[in-house]
mmCIF file of C-alpha atoms in Angstrom:
data_model
loop_
_atom_site.group_PDB
_atom_site.id
_atom_site.type_symbol
_atom_site.label_atom_id
_atom_site.label_comp_id
_atom_site.label_asym_id
_atom_site.label_seq_id
_atom_site.Cartn_x
_atom_site.Cartn_y
_atom_site.Cartn_z
ATOM 1 C CA UNK O 66 -28.259 -18.599 -0.557
ATOM 2 C CA UNK O 67 -30.344 -15.846 -2.092
ATOM 3 C CA UNK O 68 -29.140 -13.995 -5.164
ATOM 4 C CA UNK O 69 -28.260 -10.978 -3.028
ATOM 5 C CA UNK O 70 -26.325 -13.136 -0.572
ATOM 6 C CA UNK O 71 -24.350 -14.769 -3.373
ATOM 7 C CA UNK O 72 -23.501 -11.392 -4.891
ATOM 8 C CA UNK O 73 -22.359 -10.167 -1.488
ATOM 9 C CA UNK O 74 -20.161 -13.257 -1.106
ATOM 10 C CA UNK O 75 -18.669 -12.750 -4.584
ATOM 11 C CA UNK O 76 -17.911 -9.134 -3.732
ATOM 12 C CA UNK O 77 -16.255 -10.224 -0.473
ATOM 13 C CA UNK O 78 -14.076 -12.783 -2.265
ATOM 14 C CA UNK O 79 -13.142 -10.167 -4.875
ATOM 15 C CA UNK O 80 -12.211 -7.668 -2.194
ATOM 16 C CA UNK O 81 -10.146 -10.128 -0.156
ATOM 17 C CA UNK O 82 -8.670 -12.519 -2.741
ATOM 18 C CA UNK O 83 -8.851 -11.059 -6.247
ATOM 19 C CA UNK O 84 -5.227 -9.909 -6.277
ATOM 20 C CA UNK O 85 -3.960 -13.318 -5.145
ATOM 21 C CA UNK O 86 -6.049 -14.912 -7.887
ATOM 22 C CA UNK O 87 -4.738 -12.410 -10.438
ATOM 23 C CA UNK O 88 -1.142 -13.088 -9.396
ATOM 24 C CA UNK O 89 -1.629 -16.813 -9.946
ATOM 25 C CA UNK O 90 -3.295 -16.237 -13.316
ATOM 26 C CA UNK O 91 -0.401 -14.005 -14.393
ATOM 27 C CA UNK O 92 2.024 -16.769 -13.437
ATOM 28 C CA UNK O 93 0.004 -19.385 -15.334
ATOM 29 C CA UNK O 94 -0.735 -17.239 -18.386
ATOM 30 C CA UNK O 95 2.408 -15.120 -18.595
ATOM 31 C CA UNK O 96 0.336 -12.148 -19.744
ATOM 32 C CA UNK O 97 -0.987 -9.305 -17.569
ATOM 33 C CA UNK O 98 -3.844 -8.293 -19.855
ATOM 34 C CA UNK O 99 -5.013 -11.848 -20.537
ATOM 35 C CA UNK O 100 -4.887 -12.597 -16.796
ATOM 36 C CA UNK O 101 -6.954 -9.508 -15.949
ATOM 37 C CA UNK O 102 -9.522 -10.458 -18.583
ATOM 38 C CA UNK O 103 -9.649 -14.017 -17.232
ATOM 39 C CA UNK O 104 -10.044 -12.743 -13.664
ATOM 40 C CA UNK O 105 -13.070 -10.620 -14.475
ATOM 41 C CA UNK O 106 -14.607 -13.396 -16.580
ATOM 42 C CA UNK O 107 -14.227 -15.808 -13.666
ATOM 43 C CA UNK O 108 -15.986 -13.477 -11.228
ATOM 44 C CA UNK O 109 -18.733 -12.805 -13.765
ATOM 45 C CA UNK O 110 -19.345 -16.551 -14.107
ATOM 46 C CA UNK O 111 -19.246 -16.968 -10.316
ATOM 47 C CA UNK O 112 -22.280 -14.722 -9.835
ATOM 48 C CA UNK O 113 -24.377 -17.050 -12.012
ATOM 49 C CA UNK O 114 -22.893 -20.444 -11.119
ATOM 50 C CA UNK O 115 -22.757 -19.948 -7.357
ATOM 51 C CA UNK O 116 -26.442 -19.038 -7.291
ATOM 52 C CA UNK O 117 -27.232 -22.266 -9.124
ATOM 53 C CA UNK O 118 -24.689 -24.667 -7.621
ATOM 54 C CA UNK O 119 -23.816 -23.020 -4.320
ATOM 55 C CA UNK O 120 -20.593 -21.350 -3.194
ATOM 56 C CA UNK O 121 -17.644 -23.790 -3.566
ATOM 57 C CA UNK O 122 -15.652 -24.899 -0.509
ATOM 58 C CA UNK O 123 -12.567 -23.140 -1.865
ATOM 59 C CA UNK O 124 -13.742 -20.108 -3.877
ATOM 60 C CA UNK O 125 -10.185 -19.019 -4.706
ATOM 61 C CA UNK O 126 -9.245 -22.339 -6.306
ATOM 62 C CA UNK O 127 -12.539 -22.371 -8.208
ATOM 63 C CA UNK O 128 -11.914 -18.878 -9.551
ATOM 64 C CA UNK O 129 -8.326 -19.635 -10.617
ATOM 65 C CA UNK O 130 -9.500 -22.750 -12.475
ATOM 66 C CA UNK O 131 -12.384 -20.928 -14.106
ATOM 67 C CA UNK O 132 -10.154 -18.023 -15.125
ATOM 68 C CA UNK O 133 -7.594 -20.432 -16.561
ATOM 69 C CA UNK O 134 -10.221 -22.202 -18.679
ATOM 70 C CA UNK O 135 -11.610 -18.853 -19.868
ATOM 71 C CA UNK O 136 -8.093 -17.848 -20.950
ATOM 72 C CA UNK O 137 -7.679 -21.157 -22.781
ATOM 73 C CA UNK O 138 -10.910 -20.420 -24.662
ATOM 74 C CA UNK O 139 -9.580 -16.970 -25.623
ATOM 75 C CA UNK O 140 -6.305 -18.443 -26.873
ATOM 76 C CA UNK O 141 -8.138 -21.124 -28.852
ATOM 77 C CA UNK O 142 -10.176 -18.468 -30.630
ATOM 78 C CA UNK O 143 -7.028 -16.498 -31.384
ATOM 79 C CA UNK O 144 -5.316 -19.642 -32.679
ATOM 80 C CA UNK O 145 -8.218 -20.421 -35.005
ATOM 81 C CA UNK O 146 -8.076 -16.945 -36.493
ATOM 82 C CA UNK O 147 -4.295 -16.901 -36.717
ATOM 83 C CA UNK O 148 -2.975 -20.456 -36.931
ATOM 84 C CA UNK O 149 0.246 -19.157 -38.469
ATOM 85 C CA UNK O 150 1.507 -17.920 -35.100
ATOM 86 C CA UNK O 151 3.462 -20.838 -33.646
ATOM 87 C CA UNK O 152 4.135 -18.962 -30.384
ATOM 88 C CA UNK O 153 0.394 -18.680 -29.782
ATOM 89 C CA UNK O 154 -0.098 -22.395 -30.376
ATOM 90 C CA UNK O 155 2.795 -23.205 -28.043
ATOM 91 C CA UNK O 156 1.363 -20.931 -25.345
ATOM 92 C CA UNK O 157 -2.003 -22.671 -25.628
ATOM 93 C CA UNK O 158 -0.477 -26.135 -25.403
ATOM 94 C CA UNK O 159 1.641 -25.165 -22.412
ATOM 95 C CA UNK O 160 -1.332 -23.678 -20.602
ATOM 96 C CA UNK O 161 -3.519 -26.723 -21.248
ATOM 97 C CA UNK O 162 -0.867 -29.016 -19.796
ATOM 98 C CA UNK O 163 0.162 -26.814 -16.868
ATOM 99 C CA UNK O 164 -0.268 -28.200 -13.363
ATOM 100 C CA UNK O 165 -0.897 -25.991 -10.374
ATOM 101 C CA UNK O 166 -2.144 -26.335 -6.817
ATOM 102 C CA UNK O 167 -3.736 -23.959 -4.363
ATOM 103 C CA UNK O 168 -0.559 -24.116 -2.276
ATOM 104 C CA UNK O 169 1.217 -22.132 -4.995
ATOM 105 C CA UNK O 170 -1.205 -19.228 -4.650
ATOM 106 C CA UNK O 171 0.112 -17.989 -1.295
ATOM 107 C CA UNK O 172 3.512 -16.971 -2.676
ATOM 108 C CA UNK O 173 2.316 -15.747 -6.065
ATOM 109 C CA UNK O 174 1.832 -12.168 -4.933
ATOM 110 C CA UNK O 175 5.400 -12.032 -3.674
ATOM 111 C CA UNK O 176 6.600 -13.447 -7.006
ATOM 112 C CA UNK O 177 4.531 -10.809 -8.772
ATOM 113 C CA UNK O 178 6.005 -8.009 -6.670
ATOM 114 C CA UNK O 179 9.546 -9.044 -7.562
ATOM 115 C CA UNK O 180 8.543 -9.270 -11.229
ATOM 116 C CA UNK O 181 7.094 -5.768 -11.109
ATOM 117 C CA UNK O 182 10.237 -4.523 -9.350
ATOM 118 C CA UNK O 183 12.655 -6.123 -11.792
ATOM 119 C CA UNK O 184 15.702 -3.897 -12.480
ATOM 120 C CA UNK O 185 14.984 -4.063 -16.224
ATOM 121 C CA UNK O 186 11.919 -1.889 -15.611
ATOM 122 C CA UNK O 187 12.121 1.875 -15.248
ATOM 123 C CA UNK O 188 12.478 2.803 -11.574
ATOM 124 C CA UNK O 189 9.545 5.207 -11.685
ATOM 125 C CA UNK O 190 7.285 2.441 -13.066
ATOM 126 C CA UNK O 191 8.058 -0.378 -10.645
ATOM 127 C CA UNK O 192 6.024 0.811 -7.684
ATOM 128 C CA UNK O 193 2.977 2.089 -9.630
ATOM 129 C CA UNK O 194 2.804 -1.185 -11.563
ATOM 130 C CA UNK O 195 2.934 -3.250 -8.391
ATOM 131 C CA UNK O 196 0.333 -1.136 -6.608
ATOM 132 C CA UNK O 197 -1.980 -1.452 -9.591
ATOM 133 C CA UNK O 198 -1.542 -5.154 -10.260
ATOM 134 C CA UNK O 199 -0.876 -6.548 -6.800
ATOM 135 C CA UNK O 200 -3.118 -4.317 -4.695
ATOM 136 C CA UNK O 201 -5.843 -3.187 -7.102
ATOM 137 C CA UNK O 202 -5.291 0.504 -6.413
ATOM 138 C CA UNK O 203 -6.722 2.723 -9.113
ATOM 139 C CA UNK O 204 -4.473 4.867 -11.274
ATOM 140 C CA UNK O 205 -5.895 7.930 -9.539
ATOM 141 C CA UNK O 206 -5.074 6.593 -6.079
ATOM 142 C CA UNK O 207 -1.526 5.773 -7.144
ATOM 143 C CA UNK O 208 -1.136 9.214 -8.701
ATOM 144 C CA UNK O 209 -2.146 10.865 -5.438
ATOM 145 C CA UNK O 210 0.322 8.717 -3.515
ATOM 146 C CA UNK O 211 3.060 9.907 -5.885
ATOM 147 C CA UNK O 212 1.774 13.490 -6.130
ATOM 148 C CA UNK O 213 1.690 12.917 -9.889
ATOM 149 C CA UNK O 214 -0.793 13.123 -12.782
ATOM 150 C CA UNK O 215 -2.984 10.038 -13.420
ATOM 151 C CA UNK O 216 -2.102 10.089 -17.135
ATOM 152 C CA UNK O 217 1.604 9.952 -16.300
ATOM 153 C CA UNK O 218 1.111 6.984 -13.990
ATOM 154 C CA UNK O 219 -1.047 5.180 -16.565
ATOM 155 C CA UNK O 220 1.643 5.545 -19.233
ATOM 156 C CA UNK O 221 4.300 4.161 -16.890
ATOM 157 C CA UNK O 222 2.146 1.122 -16.113
ATOM 158 C CA UNK O 223 1.432 0.388 -19.782
ATOM 159 C CA UNK O 224 5.108 0.670 -20.704
ATOM 160 C CA UNK O 225 6.150 -1.570 -17.806
ATOM 161 C CA UNK O 226 3.672 -4.295 -18.802
ATOM 162 C CA UNK O 227 4.955 -4.201 -22.363
ATOM 163 C CA UNK O 228 8.545 -4.448 -21.121
ATOM 164 C CA UNK O 229 7.750 -7.513 -18.995
ATOM 165 C CA UNK O 230 6.058 -9.187 -21.971
ATOM 166 C CA UNK O 231 8.645 -8.300 -24.606
ATOM 167 C CA UNK O 232 11.711 -8.950 -22.430
ATOM 168 C CA UNK O 233 10.168 -12.150 -21.006
ATOM 169 C CA UNK O 234 11.008 -11.068 -17.480
ATOM 170 C CA UNK O 235 10.736 -14.191 -15.293
ATOM 171 C CA UNK O 236 7.901 -14.549 -12.832
ATOM 172 C CA UNK O 237 9.893 -15.695 -9.810
ATOM 173 C CA UNK O 238 11.453 -14.686 -6.514
ATOM 174 C CA UNK O 239 15.145 -13.858 -7.125
ATOM 175 C CA UNK O 240 17.918 -16.043 -5.770
ATOM 176 C CA UNK O 241 19.479 -15.065 -2.464
ATOM 177 C CA UNK O 242 22.434 -13.492 -4.303
ATOM 178 C CA UNK O 243 20.092 -11.320 -6.412
ATOM 179 C CA UNK O 244 17.692 -10.456 -3.631
ATOM 180 C CA UNK O 245 19.527 -7.569 -1.884
ATOM 181 C CA UNK O 246 19.813 -5.431 -5.024
ATOM 182 C CA UNK O 247 16.095 -5.860 -5.650
ATOM 183 C CA UNK O 248 15.073 -5.165 -2.072
ATOM 184 C CA UNK O 249 14.727 -1.361 -2.014
ATOM 185 C CA UNK O 250 11.927 -1.251 -4.568
ATOM 186 C CA UNK O 251 10.096 -4.137 -2.922
ATOM 187 C CA UNK O 252 10.253 -2.506 0.510
ATOM 188 C CA UNK O 253 8.991 0.739 -0.968
ATOM 189 C CA UNK O 254 6.096 -1.072 -2.611
ATOM 190 C CA UNK O 255 5.069 -2.886 0.557
ATOM 191 C CA UNK O 256 5.221 0.324 2.581
ATOM 192 C CA UNK O 257 3.129 2.243 0.054
ATOM 193 C CA UNK O 258 0.554 -0.555 0.159
ATOM 194 C CA UNK O 259 0.509 -0.294 3.943
ATOM 195 C CA UNK O 260 0.191 3.486 3.854
ATOM 196 C CA UNK O 261 -2.758 3.354 1.480
ATOM 197 C CA UNK O 262 -4.446 0.981 3.903
ATOM 198 C CA UNK O 263 -3.455 2.887 7.044
ATOM 199 C CA UNK O 264 -4.582 6.257 5.713
ATOM 200 C CA UNK O 265 -6.586 5.902 2.508
ATOM 201 C CA UNK O 266 -5.938 8.669 -0.020
ATOM 202 C CA UNK O 267 -9.638 8.960 -0.914
ATOM 203 C CA UNK O 268 -13.010 7.656 0.175
ATOM 204 C CA UNK O 269 -15.397 7.562 3.102
ATOM 205 C CA UNK O 270 -13.190 5.519 5.421
ATOM 206 C CA UNK O 271 -9.901 6.458 7.030
ATOM 207 C CA UNK O 272 -8.397 2.987 6.722
ATOM 208 C CA UNK O 273 -8.525 -0.117 4.529
ATOM 209 C CA UNK O 274 -7.671 -2.934 6.880
ATOM 210 C CA UNK O 275 -7.318 -5.533 4.119
ATOM 211 C CA UNK O 276 -4.419 -3.544 2.632
ATOM 212 C CA UNK O 277 -2.532 -3.140 5.912
ATOM 213 C CA UNK O 278 -3.106 -6.812 6.687
ATOM 214 C CA UNK O 279 -1.774 -7.802 3.265
ATOM 215 C CA UNK O 280 1.258 -5.510 3.541
ATOM 216 C CA UNK O 281 2.131 -7.012 6.930
ATOM 217 C CA UNK O 282 1.693 -10.531 5.526
ATOM 218 C CA UNK O 283 4.040 -9.715 2.658
ATOM 219 C CA UNK O 284 6.485 -8.197 5.125
ATOM 220 C CA UNK O 285 6.505 -11.406 7.159
ATOM 221 C CA UNK O 286 7.091 -13.513 4.038
ATOM 222 C CA UNK O 287 9.969 -11.252 3.064
ATOM 223 C CA UNK O 288 11.433 -11.600 6.572
ATOM 224 C CA UNK O 289 11.499 -15.370 6.081
ATOM 225 C CA UNK O 290 13.310 -14.939 2.773
ATOM 226 C CA UNK O 291 15.738 -12.239 3.816
ATOM 227 C CA UNK O 292 15.964 -11.312 7.530
ATOM 228 C CA UNK O 293 17.937 -8.139 6.845
ATOM 229 C CA UNK O 294 17.789 -5.106 9.188
ATOM 230 C CA UNK O 295 15.727 -2.975 6.812
ATOM 231 C CA UNK O 296 13.198 -5.791 6.330
ATOM 232 C CA UNK O 297 12.939 -6.034 10.116
ATOM 233 C CA UNK O 298 12.611 -2.253 10.275
ATOM 234 C CA UNK O 299 9.786 -2.106 7.762
ATOM 235 C CA UNK O 300 7.865 -4.930 9.433
ATOM 236 C CA UNK O 301 8.352 -3.277 12.837
ATOM 237 C CA UNK O 302 7.189 0.074 11.462
ATOM 238 C CA UNK O 303 4.008 -1.440 10.040
ATOM 239 C CA UNK O 304 3.259 -3.391 13.224
ATOM 240 C CA UNK O 305 3.746 -0.320 15.437
ATOM 241 C CA UNK O 306 1.500 1.830 13.266
ATOM 242 C CA UNK O 307 -1.089 -0.935 13.005
ATOM 243 C CA UNK O 308 -1.154 -1.210 16.795
ATOM 244 C CA UNK O 309 -2.848 2.204 16.933
ATOM 245 C CA UNK O 310 -5.682 1.332 14.538
ATOM 246 C CA UNK O 311 -8.386 0.773 17.195
ATOM 247 C CA UNK O 312 -7.765 4.230 18.654
ATOM 248 C CA UNK O 313 -7.462 6.217 15.413
ATOM 249 C CA UNK O 314 -11.178 6.626 14.781
ATOM 250 C CA UNK O 315 -14.248 7.193 16.914
ATOM 251 C CA UNK O 316 -17.143 4.680 16.882
ATOM 252 C CA UNK O 317 -18.743 6.696 14.075
ATOM 253 C CA UNK O 318 -15.542 6.793 11.988
ATOM 254 C CA UNK O 319 -14.244 10.257 12.870
ATOM 255 C CA UNK O 320 -10.477 10.883 12.886
ATOM 256 C CA UNK O 321 -8.738 11.035 16.279
ATOM 257 C CA UNK O 322 -5.261 12.606 16.235
ATOM 258 C CA UNK O 323 -2.355 10.920 18.028
ATOM 259 C CA UNK O 324 -2.336 13.204 21.090
ATOM 260 C CA UNK O 325 -6.029 12.539 21.747
ATOM 261 C CA UNK O 326 -6.056 8.758 21.247
ATOM 262 C CA UNK O 327 -7.031 6.379 24.056
ATOM 263 C CA UNK O 328 -3.758 4.496 24.402
ATOM 264 C CA UNK O 329 -5.371 1.665 26.322
ATOM 265 C CA UNK O 330 -6.873 0.656 22.971
ATOM 266 C CA UNK O 331 -3.452 0.231 21.359
ATOM 267 C CA UNK O 332 -2.570 -3.398 20.610
ATOM 268 C CA UNK O 333 0.079 -4.371 23.196
ATOM 269 C CA UNK O 334 1.089 -7.559 21.351
ATOM 270 C CA UNK O 335 1.830 -5.707 18.115
ATOM 271 C CA UNK O 336 3.773 -3.067 20.067
ATOM 272 C CA UNK O 337 5.863 -5.716 21.820
ATOM 273 C CA UNK O 338 6.611 -7.503 18.536
ATOM 274 C CA UNK O 339 7.433 -4.244 16.753
ATOM 275 C CA UNK O 340 9.728 -2.956 19.507
ATOM 276 C CA UNK O 341 11.564 -6.289 19.657
ATOM 277 C CA UNK O 342 12.183 -6.117 15.906
ATOM 278 C CA UNK O 343 13.457 -2.526 16.230
ATOM 279 C CA UNK O 344 15.945 -3.550 18.909
ATOM 280 C CA UNK O 345 17.054 -6.545 16.864
ATOM 281 C CA UNK O 346 17.577 -4.405 13.759
ATOM 282 C CA UNK O 347 19.404 -1.588 15.554
ATOM 283 C CA UNK O 348 21.868 -3.965 17.186
ATOM 284 C CA UNK O 349 23.157 -4.917 13.723
ATOM 285 C CA UNK O 350 24.313 -1.298 13.211
ATOM 286 C CA UNK O 351 23.440 -1.779 9.509
ATOM 287 C CA UNK O 352 20.099 -0.058 9.777
ATOM 288 C CA UNK O 353 18.570 2.384 7.303
ATOM 289 C CA UNK O 354 15.491 4.608 6.865
ATOM 290 C CA UNK O 355 12.865 1.999 7.767
ATOM 291 C CA UNK O 356 14.659 1.091 10.987
ATOM 292 C CA UNK O 357 14.892 4.770 11.935
ATOM 293 C CA UNK O 358 11.205 5.356 11.226
ATOM 294 C CA UNK O 359 10.368 2.255 13.254
ATOM 295 C CA UNK O 360 12.504 3.589 16.113
ATOM 296 C CA UNK O 361 10.493 6.821 16.053
ATOM 297 C CA UNK O 362 7.245 4.828 16.107
ATOM 298 C CA UNK O 363 8.596 2.781 19.023
ATOM 299 C CA UNK O 364 9.250 5.946 21.070
ATOM 300 C CA UNK O 365 5.614 6.956 20.521
ATOM 301 C CA UNK O 366 4.401 3.444 21.371
ATOM 302 C CA UNK O 367 6.357 3.257 24.621
ATOM 303 C CA UNK O 368 5.066 6.589 25.976
ATOM 304 C CA UNK O 369 2.291 5.935 28.551
ATOM 305 C CA UNK O 370 0.636 9.262 27.670
ATOM 306 C CA UNK O 371 1.044 11.872 24.953
ATOM 307 C CA UNK O 372 2.560 14.251 27.487
ATOM 308 C CA UNK O 373 5.279 11.759 28.392
ATOM 309 C CA UNK O 374 6.523 11.343 24.818
ATOM 310 C CA UNK O 375 10.292 11.760 24.535
ATOM 311 C CA UNK O 376 10.237 14.514 21.914
ATOM 312 C CA UNK O 377 13.990 15.319 22.113
ATOM 313 C CA UNK O 378 14.747 11.704 21.215
ATOM 314 C CA UNK O 379 12.251 11.816 18.328
ATOM 315 C CA UNK O 380 13.758 15.039 16.971
ATOM 316 C CA UNK O 381 17.216 13.449 17.196
ATOM 317 C CA UNK O 382 16.034 10.390 15.274
ATOM 318 C CA UNK O 383 14.507 12.650 12.610
ATOM 319 C CA UNK O 384 17.841 14.462 12.324
ATOM 320 C CA UNK O 385 19.567 11.156 11.557
ATOM 321 C CA UNK O 386 16.787 10.098 9.180
ATOM 322 C CA UNK O 387 16.909 13.384 7.295
ATOM 323 C CA UNK O 388 20.640 13.011 6.752
ATOM 324 C CA UNK O 389 20.118 9.483 5.443
ATOM 325 C CA UNK O 390 17.135 10.340 3.224
ATOM 326 C CA UNK O 391 16.742 14.061 2.450
ATOM 327 C CA UNK O 392 13.019 14.559 1.860
ATOM 328 C CA UNK O 393 10.553 17.433 2.311
ATOM 329 C CA UNK O 394 8.014 15.016 3.840
ATOM 330 C CA UNK O 395 10.550 13.943 6.463
ATOM 331 C CA UNK O 396 11.318 17.641 7.034
ATOM 332 C CA UNK O 397 7.600 18.183 7.601
ATOM 333 C CA UNK O 398 7.442 15.371 10.136
ATOM 334 C CA UNK O 399 10.523 16.717 11.877
ATOM 335 C CA UNK O 400 8.892 20.154 12.014
ATOM 336 C CA UNK O 401 5.901 18.637 13.835
ATOM 337 C CA UNK O 402 8.232 16.963 16.345
ATOM 338 C CA UNK O 403 10.271 20.137 16.782
ATOM 339 C CA UNK O 404 7.100 22.079 17.532
ATOM 340 C CA UNK O 405 6.362 19.649 20.351
ATOM 341 C CA UNK O 406 9.832 20.189 21.764
ATOM 342 C CA UNK O 407 10.409 23.905 21.110
ATOM 343 C CA UNK O 408 6.937 25.337 20.478
ATOM 344 C CA UNK O 409 4.699 26.016 17.443
ATOM 345 C CA UNK O 410 6.754 28.904 16.078
ATOM 346 C CA UNK O 411 9.761 26.617 15.588
ATOM 347 C CA UNK O 412 7.643 24.149 13.614
ATOM 348 C CA UNK O 413 5.920 26.873 11.617
ATOM 349 C CA UNK O 414 9.245 28.425 10.599
ATOM 350 C CA UNK O 415 10.440 25.129 9.136
ATOM 351 C CA UNK O 416 7.199 24.508 7.228
ATOM 352 C CA UNK O 417 7.201 28.035 5.806
ATOM 353 C CA UNK O 418 10.731 27.360 4.566
ATOM 354 C CA UNK O 419 9.665 24.132 2.844
ATOM 355 C CA UNK O 420 6.728 25.829 1.105
ATOM 356 C CA UNK O 421 8.885 28.826 0.158
ATOM 357 C CA UNK O 422 11.138 26.432 -1.781
ATOM 358 C CA UNK O 423 8.092 25.386 -3.789
ATOM 359 C CA UNK O 424 7.903 21.927 -2.190
ATOM 360 C CA UNK O 425 4.768 20.246 -0.769
ATOM 361 C CA UNK O 426 2.558 22.979 -2.220
ATOM 362 C CA UNK O 427 -0.097 20.381 -3.082
ATOM 363 C CA UNK O 428 0.363 18.207 0.013
ATOM 364 C CA UNK O 429 -2.610 18.718 2.302
ATOM 365 C CA UNK O 430 -0.783 17.642 5.469
ATOM 366 C CA UNK O 431 1.742 20.459 5.061
ATOM 367 C CA UNK O 432 -1.025 23.063 5.000
ATOM 368 C CA UNK O 433 -2.922 21.327 7.788
ATOM 369 C CA UNK O 434 0.165 21.342 10.040
ATOM 370 C CA UNK O 435 0.841 24.967 9.138
ATOM 371 C CA UNK O 436 -2.756 25.854 10.048
ATOM 372 C CA UNK O 437 -2.441 24.058 13.377
ATOM 373 C CA UNK O 438 0.673 26.044 14.302
ATOM 374 C CA UNK O 439 -1.027 29.299 13.295
ATOM 375 C CA UNK O 440 -3.995 28.324 15.474
ATOM 376 C CA UNK O 441 -1.761 27.612 18.468
ATOM 377 C CA UNK O 442 -0.088 30.993 17.972
ATOM 378 C CA UNK O 443 -3.459 32.762 17.904
ATOM 379 C CA UNK O 444 -3.082 33.884 14.272
ATOM 380 C CA UNK O 445 -6.681 33.052 13.383
ATOM 381 C CA UNK O 446 -6.964 34.475 9.863
ATOM 382 C CA UNK O 447 -3.758 32.792 8.717
ATOM 383 C CA UNK O 448 -4.908 29.552 10.331
ATOM 384 C CA UNK O 449 -8.235 29.764 8.491
ATOM 385 C CA UNK O 450 -6.544 30.326 5.118
ATOM 386 C CA UNK O 451 -4.195 27.380 5.673
ATOM 387 C CA UNK O 452 -7.026 25.077 6.763
ATOM 388 C CA UNK O 453 -9.053 26.080 3.702
ATOM 389 C CA UNK O 454 -6.106 25.249 1.455
ATOM 390 C CA UNK O 455 -5.714 21.868 3.179
ATOM 391 C CA UNK O 456 -9.424 21.234 2.684
ATOM 392 C CA UNK O 457 -9.115 21.936 -1.042
ATOM 393 C CA UNK O 458 -6.419 19.263 -1.322
ATOM 394 C CA UNK O 459 -8.024 16.579 0.865
ATOM 395 C CA UNK O 460 -10.171 13.866 -0.742
ATOM 396 C CA UNK O 461 -10.610 11.561 2.241
ATOM 397 C CA UNK O 462 -13.895 12.203 4.040
ATOM 398 C CA UNK O 463 -12.771 11.705 7.685
ATOM 399 C CA UNK O 464 -9.873 14.115 7.137
ATOM 400 C CA UNK O 465 -12.212 16.600 5.448
ATOM 401 C CA UNK O 466 -14.612 16.459 8.395
ATOM 402 C CA UNK O 467 -11.698 16.892 10.807
ATOM 403 C CA UNK O 468 -10.467 19.999 8.987
ATOM 404 C CA UNK O 469 -14.015 21.357 8.728
ATOM 405 C CA UNK O 470 -14.302 20.916 12.499
ATOM 406 C CA UNK O 471 -11.082 22.857 13.020
ATOM 407 C CA UNK O 472 -12.406 25.646 10.776
ATOM 408 C CA UNK O 473 -15.680 25.762 12.657
ATOM 409 C CA UNK O 474 -13.804 25.977 15.959
ATOM 410 C CA UNK O 475 -11.947 29.039 14.694
ATOM 411 C CA UNK O 476 -15.239 30.845 14.337
#
């Protein structure tokens, strides 16, 4: 392979497997920062060695081994400079003697998620830490997902890492008796990972398929561990959304809204699996927010055309969801459904009420929906102002081009 081809292969492995490798290194090393340093050292070495020796049959195993040996070298240097630290010597000896196999790697990310969502950590740090360490999202991307400041998110992540180290929080999947109380944070993490893949917060592409694929994989693993209704609901929700992926963008990457999608492109197998999970979860009568959201997605998926969508049923499901989880974002989604049932003025009235309370002021979808209702009502100047505000808040290029197209159409 040429040097360029090797570099491209290294970049591909980093993109697809770096977080699995990092999770294994964290388990082996017991230290987030040391594992991250070892990860980057391993990939740096790979660029040189793979050009000379060829790409190994199992790049992931090679990278874990290389990272582990690089970490051992770091610890040896530290031990030489500070031989009085018995804990450091013990850590080095344990690492040198540790056995591991590639079979362990598959579950390491799930172990890492549960570690990051440990109840000893602050609730507002669990999800950002997991998104950063498990999914390689930047601090800025996480901050946008949380509508928060990057500096705030960074501080939470640093404090959480220190807590894991100092409290010696175990790197393991909880027992079945501990699992339910830890489940809410884990489900939230997996869904945020999926959302970042399904609709990227920034960048030139609408979606990041590797993130949605990984979130669904983690959801399936969790289903095997704990087949509870909300786990079923989350997996169903992700599958039903993922089924629309082929129809969400044009061949040149432009955004296509739900009403205008070619439904023959939707993945029928994912829809069937998702709907079956929804039915299975709802029959337990112990369902929660994820099941309700999945039920809404199932109503969309089962409609042969946009015009045949059962909007009264969707509004009713949003009513139940809003009572279970009061949220301005859910209110916004309900407003969009209500507008389909009762007309744009009904939806606009609800959104104006949300914004008047000071909520969702910096959420571009609120202003975009508001602009769309103004446009449908023929209030062109108000629609233009709302679209311009949405454009100011949008950092994803396909969404920006979509809004720019709407603005141009107003002219």
